[in-house]
């Protein structure tokens, strides 16, 4: 069970959050101009490390802010948590 | 290579008369040779099936299967053993129906009892919308010549007397669908049966042998670096679902796969009270009873990338609550153990059985929740792909390129969200 330290709400149970996946994914700034290659990379080809992972979590049942969380996908150890930039 | 000791009622009697002291090992434990025509990475059901069909269907027996741990000790031993072909998309229907037909003859084919039990797979639904979805899916199956039936509440009461059909619960059951030819098989026996049959055809099964690197020279795979030294390979097949992205990365290939956990649990053994597989739409839990009498319950993903093989207690609580709601007597059973398998979650919920963009390298993976039932056809198709350096019609749709061309196979229409399938 993860206890995610939300900067607003304090440490909260994982069941309050919705997972948002790899935080390193960048949406092409001009989708109309993006190549199929770039668009597919954005949609489908994400990092899948066994170890440190920078990922997004949405505090659905709390402050409803998107957070950027460092978490180890092997040990579940949590690192820095900060608000995700829009 | 010694001829395989065939199992039969007579060999069993002979064994009984000699106190069961002269059984041969089911497969050899060879030292790895310097090189092979084909090396399969992963000694689970899929990898062993690939090796077996390479030798049997294509006459390629100079094959090694490399297993990091022991045969049957990985995801082959962590699934919920369900076999079915109840899919909507024609590509999935053809592939999984081929698999189901292989299951139906597998024990005879391997001379090993995989305890395939076509006891029927039932999906129950709770709303008109869910009924429409399941009817559409099962009408699609009938259209493709696959068995499918609609069940009324009276049918359910007859087939699954232990099911809670009360109208007074939170999500009452209004009906169900069934694939009668679906069922369960003994997962360890599948791995052991394929291992034994592949070994008898000359395949080297090498356990305790972890692949640590894949050598690519001039765009072609040449060699595997392993914990037991380098092993040359003409072609390499990856069958390591759960870890596909790590192995592909060793060859410089990026996959549209994320690794997630799927929790399952078994209770203490009790007398038989459920002789089908029941999957509950409202809460996505599926319940069956093993031959040992344990109630086996699986659920949905934990929901975030993880390789830990430890399920979240939150998800365990969900699936136990669900099973207790629909099978009230389960609430009084002690749970013996729970575990989580690591899933290759692909971006459209369908597998990848394809050549990779490195010459001589192919894979089967991206199995999401559904790898066990696919074991025979997955091996059959990967063997074909490795032998012919091209996919069979059955697995051509399961390419890596489909994510770029847009020809994705999104059975649930969930979109490119790995944990949404």
Tab-separated table of C-alpha atoms in Angstrom:
chain	number	residue	atom	x	y	z
A	1	UNK	CA	0.000	0.000	0.000
A	2	UNK	CA	1.375	3.384	-0.983
A	3	UNK	CA	1.127	6.358	1.328
A	4	UNK	CA	1.609	9.318	-0.995
A	5	UNK	CA	2.678	12.593	0.687
A	6	UNK	CA	0.464	15.140	-1.054
A	7	UNK	CA	1.941	18.659	-0.661
A	8	UNK	CA	-1.525	20.023	0.191
A	9	UNK	CA	-3.215	17.213	2.081
A	10	UNK	CA	-0.367	15.319	3.737
A	11	UNK	CA	0.258	11.578	3.507
A	12	UNK	CA	-2.758	9.861	1.974
A	13	UNK	CA	-3.642	6.316	0.977
A	14	UNK	CA	-3.123	5.299	-2.663
A	15	UNK	CA	-6.837	4.569	-3.013
A	16	UNK	CA	-7.513	8.347	-2.973
A	17	UNK	CA	-5.425	8.823	-6.106
A	18	UNK	CA	-5.721	8.070	-9.796
A	19	UNK	CA	-2.567	7.082	-11.627
A	20	UNK	CA	-1.432	9.160	-14.602
A	21	UNK	CA	1.626	7.289	-15.860
A	22	UNK	CA	5.069	8.354	-17.079
A	23	UNK	CA	5.655	12.055	-16.273
A	24	UNK	CA	8.373	12.317	-18.905
A	25	UNK	CA	5.916	12.079	-21.793
A	26	UNK	CA	5.561	15.373	-23.644
A	27	UNK	CA	2.583	16.067	-25.870
A	28	UNK	CA	3.745	17.544	-29.196
A	29	UNK	CA	3.132	21.283	-28.836
A	30	UNK	CA	1.604	21.547	-32.307
A	31	UNK	CA	-0.332	18.297	-32.898
A	32	UNK	CA	-1.230	19.299	-36.453
A	33	UNK	CA	2.436	19.623	-37.338
A	34	UNK	CA	3.638	16.537	-35.445
A	35	UNK	CA	4.805	13.567	-37.512
A	36	UNK	CA	3.014	10.210	-37.113
A	37	UNK	CA	6.258	8.973	-35.583
A	38	UNK	CA	6.296	11.689	-32.896
A	39	UNK	CA	2.580	11.258	-32.187
A	40	UNK	CA	2.919	7.470	-31.774
A	41	UNK	CA	5.887	7.930	-29.454
A	42	UNK	CA	3.790	10.303	-27.361
A	43	UNK	CA	0.804	7.942	-27.245
A	44	UNK	CA	2.366	4.501	-26.999
A	45	UNK	CA	6.102	4.357	-26.341
A	46	UNK	CA	6.755	5.284	-22.723
A	47	UNK	CA	9.518	4.525	-20.245
A	48	UNK	CA	9.023	1.280	-18.337
A	49	UNK	CA	11.959	1.142	-15.916
A	50	UNK	CA	12.450	-1.451	-13.203
A	51	UNK	CA	13.622	1.116	-10.665
A	52	UNK	CA	13.231	4.887	-10.260
A	53	UNK	CA	10.225	6.255	-12.176
A	54	UNK	CA	8.913	9.805	-12.437
A	55	UNK	CA	5.145	9.581	-12.703
A	56	UNK	CA	1.897	11.510	-12.432
A	57	UNK	CA	-0.779	10.981	-9.795
A	58	UNK	CA	-4.114	12.802	-9.559
A	59	UNK	CA	-5.410	13.389	-6.023
A	60	UNK	CA	-8.934	12.463	-7.072
A	61	UNK	CA	-10.537	12.238	-3.631
A	62	UNK	CA	-8.500	15.071	-2.105
A	63	UNK	CA	-7.274	18.424	-3.405
A	64	UNK	CA	-7.751	17.280	-7.042
A	65	UNK	CA	-4.293	18.478	-8.036
A	66	UNK	CA	-1.949	16.588	-10.340
A	67	UNK	CA	1.259	15.560	-8.612
A	68	UNK	CA	4.611	14.496	-9.965
A	69	UNK	CA	5.931	11.654	-7.848
A	70	UNK	CA	9.271	9.878	-7.849
A	71	UNK	CA	8.694	6.223	-7.055
A	72	UNK	CA	10.771	3.090	-7.419
A	73	UNK	CA	8.778	0.526	-9.416
A	74	UNK	CA	10.736	-2.332	-7.832
A	75	UNK	CA	10.800	-1.351	-4.120
A	76	UNK	CA	7.797	1.071	-4.134
A	77	UNK	CA	9.986	3.568	-2.249
A	78	UNK	CA	8.670	7.115	-2.686
A	79	UNK	CA	10.983	10.056	-3.378
A	80	UNK	CA	10.229	13.711	-4.057
A	81	UNK	CA	6.598	14.747	-4.578
A	82	UNK	CA	5.721	18.096	-6.090
A	83	UNK	CA	2.846	19.736	-7.910
A	84	UNK	CA	2.869	18.946	-11.598
A	85	UNK	CA	3.334	21.955	-13.847
A	86	UNK	CA	0.358	22.348	-16.200
B	1	UNK	CA	19.101	-38.336	-26.606
B	2	UNK	CA	17.127	-41.164	-25.037
B	3	UNK	CA	13.628	-41.867	-26.272
B	4	UNK	CA	10.991	-40.310	-24.064
B	5	UNK	CA	9.499	-42.669	-21.487
B	6	UNK	CA	5.845	-42.687	-22.517
B	7	UNK	CA	3.203	-42.348	-19.837
B	8	UNK	CA	0.207	-44.667	-19.901
B	9	UNK	CA	-1.879	-46.793	-17.570
B	10	UNK	CA	0.671	-49.589	-18.140
B	11	UNK	CA	3.681	-47.433	-17.264
B	12	UNK	CA	1.789	-46.311	-14.166
B	13	UNK	CA	1.121	-49.929	-13.163
B	14	UNK	CA	4.770	-50.815	-13.816
B	15	UNK	CA	5.779	-47.850	-11.691
B	16	UNK	CA	3.423	-48.923	-8.914
B	17	UNK	CA	4.794	-52.483	-8.907
B	18	UNK	CA	8.362	-51.226	-8.574
B	19	UNK	CA	7.546	-48.748	-5.823
B	20	UNK	CA	7.802	-45.725	-8.135
B	21	UNK	CA	11.588	-45.817	-7.891
B	22	UNK	CA	12.491	-46.143	-11.580
B	23	UNK	CA	10.805	-43.117	-13.188
B	24	UNK	CA	13.152	-41.252	-15.518
B	25	UNK	CA	13.547	-37.494	-15.139
B	26	UNK	CA	10.990	-35.787	-17.403
B	27	UNK	CA	13.745	-33.796	-19.120
B	28	UNK	CA	17.550	-33.646	-19.158
B	29	UNK	CA	19.696	-30.945	-17.535
B	30	UNK	CA	22.264	-30.314	-20.304
B	31	UNK	CA	25.208	-27.934	-20.252
B	32	UNK	CA	24.672	-25.147	-22.797
B	33	UNK	CA	26.349	-25.733	-26.174
B	34	UNK	CA	28.436	-22.889	-27.690
B	35	UNK	CA	25.646	-22.057	-30.129
B	36	UNK	CA	22.210	-23.074	-31.378
B	37	UNK	CA	20.103	-22.497	-34.491
B	38	UNK	CA	17.450	-20.905	-32.308
B	39	UNK	CA	17.587	-19.764	-28.683
B	40	UNK	CA	14.347	-19.099	-26.825
B	41	UNK	CA	14.591	-16.785	-23.819
B	42	UNK	CA	12.068	-17.708	-21.150
B	43	UNK	CA	11.222	-21.203	-19.919
B	44	UNK	CA	7.579	-20.587	-19.146
B	45	UNK	CA	4.714	-22.111	-21.069
B	46	UNK	CA	5.121	-19.799	-24.060
B	47	UNK	CA	8.861	-20.353	-24.485
B	48	UNK	CA	8.630	-24.120	-24.040
B	49	UNK	CA	5.689	-24.318	-26.447
B	50	UNK	CA	7.715	-22.325	-28.980
B	51	UNK	CA	10.608	-24.778	-28.694
B	52	UNK	CA	8.273	-27.772	-28.950
B	53	UNK	CA	6.539	-26.514	-32.112
B	54	UNK	CA	9.874	-25.482	-33.657
B	55	UNK	CA	11.043	-29.084	-33.314
B	56	UNK	CA	7.760	-30.814	-34.101
B	57	UNK	CA	6.253	-28.606	-36.837
B	58	UNK	CA	9.382	-27.186	-38.458
B	59	UNK	CA	12.073	-29.810	-37.840
B	60	UNK	CA	14.327	-27.307	-36.058
B	61	UNK	CA	15.594	-29.178	-33.011
B	62	UNK	CA	18.970	-27.499	-32.425
B	63	UNK	CA	17.189	-25.229	-29.972
B	64	UNK	CA	17.860	-24.067	-26.418
B	65	UNK	CA	15.357	-22.649	-23.952
B	66	UNK	CA	17.039	-20.399	-21.377
B	67	UNK	CA	15.239	-19.964	-18.068
B	68	UNK	CA	16.418	-17.527	-15.397
B	69	UNK	CA	14.859	-19.506	-12.548
B	70	UNK	CA	13.223	-22.900	-12.893
B	71	UNK	CA	10.639	-24.322	-15.273
B	72	UNK	CA	7.165	-23.187	-14.268
B	73	UNK	CA	8.495	-20.866	-11.543
B	74	UNK	CA	7.613	-17.583	-13.249
B	75	UNK	CA	4.347	-16.184	-14.523
B	76	UNK	CA	3.326	-19.665	-15.676
B	77	UNK	CA	2.762	-20.411	-11.989
B	78	UNK	CA	1.076	-17.097	-11.168
B	79	UNK	CA	-1.980	-17.030	-13.432
B	80	UNK	CA	-5.560	-18.038	-12.721
B	81	UNK	CA	-5.441	-20.935	-15.255
B	82	UNK	CA	-8.444	-19.826	-17.328
B	83	UNK	CA	-8.756	-20.932	-20.961
B	84	UNK	CA	-11.314	-19.300	-23.315
B	85	UNK	CA	-11.704	-17.767	-26.755
B	86	UNK	CA	-14.590	-15.350	-26.112
B	87	UNK	CA	-13.373	-12.357	-28.091
B	88	UNK	CA	-15.103	-9.851	-30.351
B	89	UNK	CA	-12.413	-8.758	-32.818
B	90	UNK	CA	-11.955	-11.232	-35.715
B	91	UNK	CA	-8.145	-11.233	-35.321
B	92	UNK	CA	-8.458	-12.188	-31.648
B	93	UNK	CA	-11.204	-14.730	-32.367
B	94	UNK	CA	-9.098	-16.556	-34.948
B	95	UNK	CA	-5.995	-16.586	-32.769
B	96	UNK	CA	-7.631	-17.634	-29.490
B	97	UNK	CA	-9.880	-20.187	-31.195
B	98	UNK	CA	-6.774	-21.748	-32.726
B	99	UNK	CA	-5.330	-21.840	-29.217
B	100	UNK	CA	-8.465	-23.428	-27.757
B	101	UNK	CA	-8.384	-26.134	-30.445
B	102	UNK	CA	-4.753	-26.865	-29.539
B	103	UNK	CA	-5.788	-27.066	-25.859
B	104	UNK	CA	-8.464	-29.607	-26.734
B	105	UNK	CA	-5.867	-32.059	-28.044
B	106	UNK	CA	-2.925	-31.021	-25.900
B	107	UNK	CA	-2.773	-33.836	-23.329
B	108	UNK	CA	-2.763	-36.446	-26.105
B	109	UNK	CA	-0.341	-34.431	-28.220
B	110	UNK	CA	2.190	-34.071	-25.379
B	111	UNK	CA	1.523	-37.477	-23.760
B	112	UNK	CA	1.131	-35.476	-20.564
B	113	UNK	CA	-2.088	-34.778	-18.693
B	114	UNK	CA	-2.440	-30.991	-18.615
B	115	UNK	CA	-5.820	-31.501	-16.896
B	116	UNK	CA	-7.648	-29.300	-19.371
B	117	UNK	CA	-11.172	-29.102	-18.020
B	118	UNK	CA	-13.676	-27.427	-20.380
B	119	UNK	CA	-16.091	-26.651	-17.583
B	120	UNK	CA	-17.507	-23.460	-19.108
B	121	UNK	CA	-16.567	-19.834	-18.629
B	122	UNK	CA	-19.441	-17.633	-17.479
B	123	UNK	CA	-19.574	-13.840	-17.459
B	124	UNK	CA	-22.425	-12.337	-15.447
B	125	UNK	CA	-23.747	-8.808	-15.997
B	126	UNK	CA	-25.777	-6.342	-13.978
B	127	UNK	CA	-27.100	-3.617	-16.280
B	128	UNK	CA	-28.787	-3.358	-19.673
B	129	UNK	CA	-25.654	-1.742	-21.106
B	130	UNK	CA	-23.452	-4.586	-19.883
B	131	UNK	CA	-25.940	-7.113	-21.268
B	132	UNK	CA	-25.832	-5.412	-24.679
B	133	UNK	CA	-22.035	-5.429	-24.649
B	134	UNK	CA	-21.809	-9.117	-23.761
B	135	UNK	CA	-24.545	-10.070	-26.215
B	136	UNK	CA	-22.750	-8.244	-28.993
B	137	UNK	CA	-19.502	-9.975	-28.098
B	138	UNK	CA	-21.085	-13.422	-27.930
B	139	UNK	CA	-23.156	-12.882	-31.086
B	140	UNK	CA	-19.863	-11.996	-32.769
B	141	UNK	CA	-18.443	-15.283	-31.519
B	142	UNK	CA	-21.384	-17.311	-32.867
B	143	UNK	CA	-21.011	-15.516	-36.190
B	144	UNK	CA	-17.384	-16.729	-36.240
B	145	UNK	CA	-18.420	-20.303	-35.423
B	146	UNK	CA	-17.330	-20.177	-31.763
B	147	UNK	CA	-19.649	-21.583	-29.099
B	148	UNK	CA	-21.473	-18.976	-27.028
B	149	UNK	CA	-24.690	-18.985	-25.039
B	150	UNK	CA	-26.932	-16.496	-23.301
B	151	UNK	CA	-27.886	-17.433	-19.737
B	152	UNK	CA	-30.997	-16.300	-17.890
B	153	UNK	CA	-31.097	-15.951	-14.116
B	154	UNK	CA	-32.797	-19.380	-14.020
B	155	UNK	CA	-29.912	-20.855	-16.042
B	156	UNK	CA	-27.429	-19.289	-13.632
B	157	UNK	CA	-29.304	-20.656	-10.605
B	158	UNK	CA	-29.089	-24.131	-12.146
B	159	UNK	CA	-25.444	-23.945	-13.294
B	160	UNK	CA	-23.996	-22.057	-10.314
B	161	UNK	CA	-26.148	-22.776	-7.247
B	162	UNK	CA	-23.692	-20.951	-4.985
B	163	UNK	CA	-24.042	-17.673	-6.879
B	164	UNK	CA	-25.835	-14.849	-5.073
B	165	UNK	CA	-28.774	-13.993	-7.354
B	166	UNK	CA	-30.563	-11.890	-4.758
B	167	UNK	CA	-32.191	-8.747	-6.209
B	168	UNK	CA	-31.356	-6.887	-2.988
B	169	UNK	CA	-27.582	-6.557	-3.360
B	170	UNK	CA	-25.725	-3.471	-4.601
B	171	UNK	CA	-25.312	-4.751	-8.195
B	172	UNK	CA	-27.852	-7.548	-8.736
B	173	UNK	CA	-27.121	-10.053	-11.503
B	174	UNK	CA	-29.630	-9.867	-14.381
B	175	UNK	CA	-28.096	-12.569	-16.595
B	176	UNK	CA	-24.946	-13.954	-18.099
B	177	UNK	CA	-23.167	-15.419	-21.084
B	178	UNK	CA	-21.178	-18.603	-21.324
B	179	UNK	CA	-18.564	-20.207	-23.509
B	180	UNK	CA	-19.128	-23.904	-22.716
B	181	UNK	CA	-15.828	-25.033	-24.292
B	182	UNK	CA	-13.830	-22.655	-22.085
B	183	UNK	CA	-12.458	-23.821	-18.764
B	184	UNK	CA	-9.246	-24.280	-16.827
B	185	UNK	CA	-6.029	-26.282	-17.102
B	186	UNK	CA	-3.276	-27.206	-14.656
B	187	UNK	CA	-0.719	-24.453	-15.270
B	188	UNK	CA	2.368	-26.316	-13.975
B	189	UNK	CA	1.475	-29.373	-16.028
B	190	UNK	CA	1.380	-27.239	-19.169
B	191	UNK	CA	4.967	-26.088	-18.593
B	192	UNK	CA	6.139	-29.565	-17.586
B	193	UNK	CA	4.343	-31.245	-20.479
B	194	UNK	CA	5.818	-28.917	-23.081
B	195	UNK	CA	9.269	-29.157	-21.454
B	196	UNK	CA	9.218	-32.941	-21.509
B	197	UNK	CA	7.931	-33.153	-25.095
B	198	UNK	CA	10.409	-30.520	-26.367
B	199	UNK	CA	13.302	-32.250	-24.590
B	200	UNK	CA	12.338	-35.572	-26.192
B	201	UNK	CA	12.651	-33.906	-29.607
B	202	UNK	CA	16.203	-32.750	-28.767
B	203	UNK	CA	15.634	-29.270	-27.328
B	204	UNK	CA	18.075	-28.274	-24.557
B	205	UNK	CA	16.271	-26.807	-21.549
B	206	UNK	CA	18.758	-24.783	-19.534
B	207	UNK	CA	17.540	-23.594	-16.162
B	208	UNK	CA	19.222	-21.157	-13.774
B	209	UNK	CA	20.516	-19.258	-16.817
B	210	UNK	CA	19.767	-15.533	-16.866
B	211	UNK	CA	20.206	-13.545	-20.070
B	212	UNK	CA	22.202	-10.399	-19.285
B	213	UNK	CA	22.800	-9.057	-22.783
B	214	UNK	CA	21.837	-9.493	-26.417
B	215	UNK	CA	24.696	-8.980	-28.907
B	216	UNK	CA	23.661	-7.328	-32.167
B	217	UNK	CA	26.216	-7.053	-34.979
B	218	UNK	CA	25.421	-5.344	-38.266
B	219	UNK	CA	21.740	-5.163	-37.359
B	220	UNK	CA	21.579	-8.896	-36.677
B	221	UNK	CA	21.350	-10.790	-33.400
B	222	UNK	CA	24.400	-13.049	-32.992
B	223	UNK	CA	24.826	-14.056	-29.390
B	224	UNK	CA	23.294	-13.958	-25.947
B	225	UNK	CA	25.313	-13.066	-22.873
B	226	UNK	CA	24.121	-15.191	-19.975
B	227	UNK	CA	24.968	-16.012	-16.381
B	228	UNK	CA	26.340	-19.306	-17.800
B	229	UNK	CA	28.499	-17.673	-20.459
B	230	UNK	CA	27.913	-16.492	-24.024
B	231	UNK	CA	25.642	-18.592	-26.235
B	232	UNK	CA	25.622	-18.077	-30.001
B	233	UNK	CA	22.240	-17.951	-31.731
B	234	UNK	CA	21.093	-17.962	-35.337
B	235	UNK	CA	17.744	-16.613	-34.273
B	236	UNK	CA	16.361	-15.572	-30.908
B	237	UNK	CA	12.787	-15.700	-29.656
B	238	UNK	CA	11.805	-13.736	-26.552
B	239	UNK	CA	9.001	-15.281	-24.471
B	240	UNK	CA	9.379	-13.355	-21.237
B	241	UNK	CA	6.045	-11.553	-20.766
B	242	UNK	CA	6.258	-9.290	-17.729
B	243	UNK	CA	9.863	-8.519	-18.620
B	244	UNK	CA	9.563	-8.072	-22.407
B	245	UNK	CA	10.538	-4.412	-22.345
B	246	UNK	CA	13.751	-5.167	-20.422
B	247	UNK	CA	14.861	-7.928	-22.807
B	248	UNK	CA	13.937	-5.945	-25.928
B	249	UNK	CA	15.866	-2.982	-24.507
B	250	UNK	CA	19.001	-5.179	-24.424
B	251	UNK	CA	18.696	-5.354	-28.218
B	252	UNK	CA	17.933	-1.632	-28.478
B	253	UNK	CA	14.217	-2.111	-29.173
B	254	UNK	CA	11.597	0.026	-27.409
B	255	UNK	CA	8.176	-1.575	-26.889
B	256	UNK	CA	4.711	-0.055	-26.334
B	257	UNK	CA	4.456	-1.974	-23.068
B	258	UNK	CA	4.294	-1.040	-19.383
B	259	UNK	CA	4.663	-3.487	-16.526
B	260	UNK	CA	1.805	-3.745	-14.028
B	261	UNK	CA	0.689	-6.045	-11.216
B	262	UNK	CA	-2.286	-8.386	-11.230
B	263	UNK	CA	-3.312	-9.800	-7.879
B	264	UNK	CA	-4.787	-13.235	-7.284
B	265	UNK	CA	-5.540	-15.228	-4.158
B	266	UNK	CA	-6.498	-18.758	-3.151
B	267	UNK	CA	-8.429	-19.934	-0.118
B	268	UNK	CA	-8.025	-23.007	2.008
B	269	UNK	CA	-9.310	-26.116	0.188
B	270	UNK	CA	-12.975	-27.000	0.644
B	271	UNK	CA	-15.386	-29.497	-0.902
B	272	UNK	CA	-16.441	-28.704	-4.480
B	273	UNK	CA	-19.187	-26.095	-4.747
B	274	UNK	CA	-18.405	-24.343	-8.023
B	275	UNK	CA	-17.651	-26.313	-11.186
B	276	UNK	CA	-17.442	-23.476	-13.720
B	277	UNK	CA	-15.437	-20.256	-14.001
B	278	UNK	CA	-17.520	-17.200	-13.079
B	279	UNK	CA	-16.407	-13.706	-13.965
B	280	UNK	CA	-18.304	-10.819	-12.414
B	281	UNK	CA	-18.620	-7.720	-14.554
B	282	UNK	CA	-19.570	-5.242	-11.812
B	283	UNK	CA	-16.385	-5.638	-9.848
B	284	UNK	CA	-14.164	-7.546	-12.236
B	285	UNK	CA	-13.377	-10.544	-10.093
B	286	UNK	CA	-13.276	-14.082	-11.438
B	287	UNK	CA	-13.820	-17.137	-9.324
B	288	UNK	CA	-13.150	-20.812	-9.873
B	289	UNK	CA	-12.297	-23.809	-7.743
B	290	UNK	CA	-9.101	-25.763	-8.285
B	291	UNK	CA	-8.886	-29.541	-8.325
B	292	UNK	CA	-7.374	-29.289	-4.843
B	293	UNK	CA	-10.534	-27.492	-3.679
B	294	UNK	CA	-9.018	-24.040	-3.229
B	295	UNK	CA	-11.205	-21.144	-4.307
B	296	UNK	CA	-9.109	-19.196	-6.785
B	297	UNK	CA	-9.958	-15.519	-7.221
B	298	UNK	CA	-8.419	-13.020	-9.607
B	299	UNK	CA	-9.128	-9.369	-10.078
B	300	UNK	CA	-8.021	-6.298	-11.966
B	301	UNK	CA	-4.697	-4.467	-12.072
B	302	UNK	CA	-3.253	-2.656	-9.093
B	303	UNK	CA	-3.179	0.297	-11.478
B	304	UNK	CA	0.364	1.669	-11.442
B	305	UNK	CA	3.655	0.552	-12.978
B	306	UNK	CA	5.317	-2.025	-10.765
B	307	UNK	CA	7.733	-4.936	-10.996
B	308	UNK	CA	7.506	-5.777	-7.304
B	309	UNK	CA	5.412	-8.996	-7.629
B	310	UNK	CA	3.686	-7.927	-4.404
B	311	UNK	CA	0.040	-7.033	-4.816
B	312	UNK	CA	-1.484	-4.038	-3.077
B	313	UNK	CA	-3.653	-4.849	-0.033
B	314	UNK	CA	-6.205	-2.365	-1.413
B	315	UNK	CA	-6.739	-4.509	-4.514
B	316	UNK	CA	-6.801	-7.713	-2.464
B	317	UNK	CA	-9.590	-6.225	-0.342
B	318	UNK	CA	-11.514	-5.314	-3.535
B	319	UNK	CA	-11.453	-8.781	-5.023
B	320	UNK	CA	-12.250	-10.515	-1.725
B	321	UNK	CA	-15.164	-8.153	-1.110
B	322	UNK	CA	-16.409	-8.848	-4.608
B	323	UNK	CA	-16.081	-12.619	-4.309
B	324	UNK	CA	-17.818	-12.536	-0.901
B	325	UNK	CA	-20.708	-10.515	-2.308
B	326	UNK	CA	-21.444	-12.918	-5.139
B	327	UNK	CA	-20.375	-16.122	-3.362
B	328	UNK	CA	-21.306	-15.353	0.270
B	329	UNK	CA	-19.798	-18.590	1.608
B	330	UNK	CA	-16.359	-17.386	0.457
B	331	UNK	CA	-16.471	-14.769	3.223
B	332	UNK	CA	-15.825	-17.480	5.826
B	333	UNK	CA	-12.851	-19.006	4.052
B	334	UNK	CA	-9.301	-18.334	5.146
B	335	UNK	CA	-7.050	-17.117	2.366
B	336	UNK	CA	-3.990	-19.334	2.090
B	337	UNK	CA	-1.858	-17.057	-0.017
B	338	UNK	CA	-2.035	-14.147	-2.409
B	339	UNK	CA	0.416	-12.978	-5.011
B	340	UNK	CA	0.790	-10.666	-7.973
B	341	UNK	CA	2.121	-11.475	-11.410
B	342	UNK	CA	3.946	-8.863	-13.460
B	343	UNK	CA	1.969	-8.115	-16.615
B	344	UNK	CA	3.227	-6.836	-19.946
B	345	UNK	CA	0.414	-4.304	-20.467
B	346	UNK	CA	0.409	-3.312	-24.123
B	347	UNK	CA	-1.047	-0.062	-25.381
B	348	UNK	CA	-4.054	-1.667	-27.089
B	349	UNK	CA	-4.601	-4.599	-24.749
B	350	UNK	CA	-3.515	-7.156	-27.383
B	351	UNK	CA	-0.265	-9.116	-27.584
B	352	UNK	CA	2.768	-8.702	-29.804
B	353	UNK	CA	3.858	-11.911	-31.595
B	354	UNK	CA	6.177	-10.566	-34.208
B	355	UNK	CA	9.595	-10.038	-35.689
B	356	UNK	CA	11.383	-7.114	-34.061
B	357	UNK	CA	13.415	-4.500	-35.947
B	358	UNK	CA	16.634	-6.508	-35.395
B	359	UNK	CA	17.356	-9.309	-37.883
B	360	UNK	CA	16.823	-12.742	-36.360
B	361	UNK	CA	14.959	-11.458	-33.305
B	362	UNK	CA	11.257	-12.133	-32.638
B	363	UNK	CA	9.062	-12.073	-29.561
B	364	UNK	CA	5.831	-13.136	-28.001
B	365	UNK	CA	4.694	-10.796	-25.248
B	366	UNK	CA	2.376	-7.966	-24.313
B	367	UNK	CA	-0.042	-10.556	-22.935
B	368	UNK	CA	-1.796	-8.240	-20.500
B	369	UNK	CA	-4.067	-10.468	-18.367
B	370	UNK	CA	-4.535	-13.127	-21.008
B	371	UNK	CA	-1.344	-15.054	-21.588
B	372	UNK	CA	-2.150	-18.428	-20.096
B	373	UNK	CA	-4.950	-19.406	-22.465
B	374	UNK	CA	-2.787	-18.302	-25.393
B	375	UNK	CA	0.138	-20.570	-24.464
B	376	UNK	CA	-0.262	-23.183	-27.249
B	377	UNK	CA	-1.038	-20.736	-30.065
B	378	UNK	CA	1.560	-18.231	-28.881
B	379	UNK	CA	4.272	-20.885	-29.105
B	380	UNK	CA	2.823	-22.234	-32.351
B	381	UNK	CA	2.898	-18.776	-33.968
B	382	UNK	CA	6.308	-17.715	-32.619
B	383	UNK	CA	7.766	-21.031	-33.841
B	384	UNK	CA	6.322	-20.363	-37.294
B	385	UNK	CA	7.663	-16.798	-37.261
B	386	UNK	CA	11.165	-17.930	-36.247
B	387	UNK	CA	11.225	-20.834	-38.710
B	388	UNK	CA	9.975	-18.837	-41.709
B	389	UNK	CA	11.397	-15.440	-40.760
B	390	UNK	CA	7.857	-14.147	-41.352
B	391	UNK	CA	4.625	-14.202	-39.362
B	392	UNK	CA	1.803	-16.682	-39.937
B	393	UNK	CA	-1.594	-15.270	-40.995
B	394	UNK	CA	-2.775	-15.918	-37.433
B	395	UNK	CA	-0.190	-13.645	-35.805
B	396	UNK	CA	0.439	-11.126	-38.607
B	397	UNK	CA	-2.086	-8.702	-37.041
B	398	UNK	CA	-0.160	-8.814	-33.729
B	399	UNK	CA	2.753	-6.833	-35.139
B	400	UNK	CA	4.837	-4.120	-33.509
B	401	UNK	CA	4.169	-1.799	-36.474
B	402	UNK	CA	0.424	-1.655	-35.781
B	403	UNK	CA	0.980	1.008	-33.145
B	404	UNK	CA	2.466	3.281	-35.831
B	405	UNK	CA	0.065	2.391	-38.643
B	406	UNK	CA	-2.996	2.688	-36.393
B	407	UNK	CA	-4.194	-0.894	-37.026
B	408	UNK	CA	-4.444	-1.488	-33.291
B	409	UNK	CA	-6.499	-4.323	-31.769
B	410	UNK	CA	-8.258	-2.592	-28.899
B	411	UNK	CA	-10.822	-5.172	-27.786
B	412	UNK	CA	-12.294	-2.872	-25.114
B	413	UNK	CA	-11.921	0.451	-26.908
B	414	UNK	CA	-9.904	1.753	-23.958
B	415	UNK	CA	-7.354	3.765	-25.937
B	416	UNK	CA	-3.580	3.883	-25.492
B	417	UNK	CA	-3.552	3.630	-21.694
B	418	UNK	CA	-1.594	0.577	-20.584
B	419	UNK	CA	-3.468	0.150	-17.312
B	420	UNK	CA	-6.881	0.803	-18.888
B	421	UNK	CA	-7.251	-2.569	-20.625
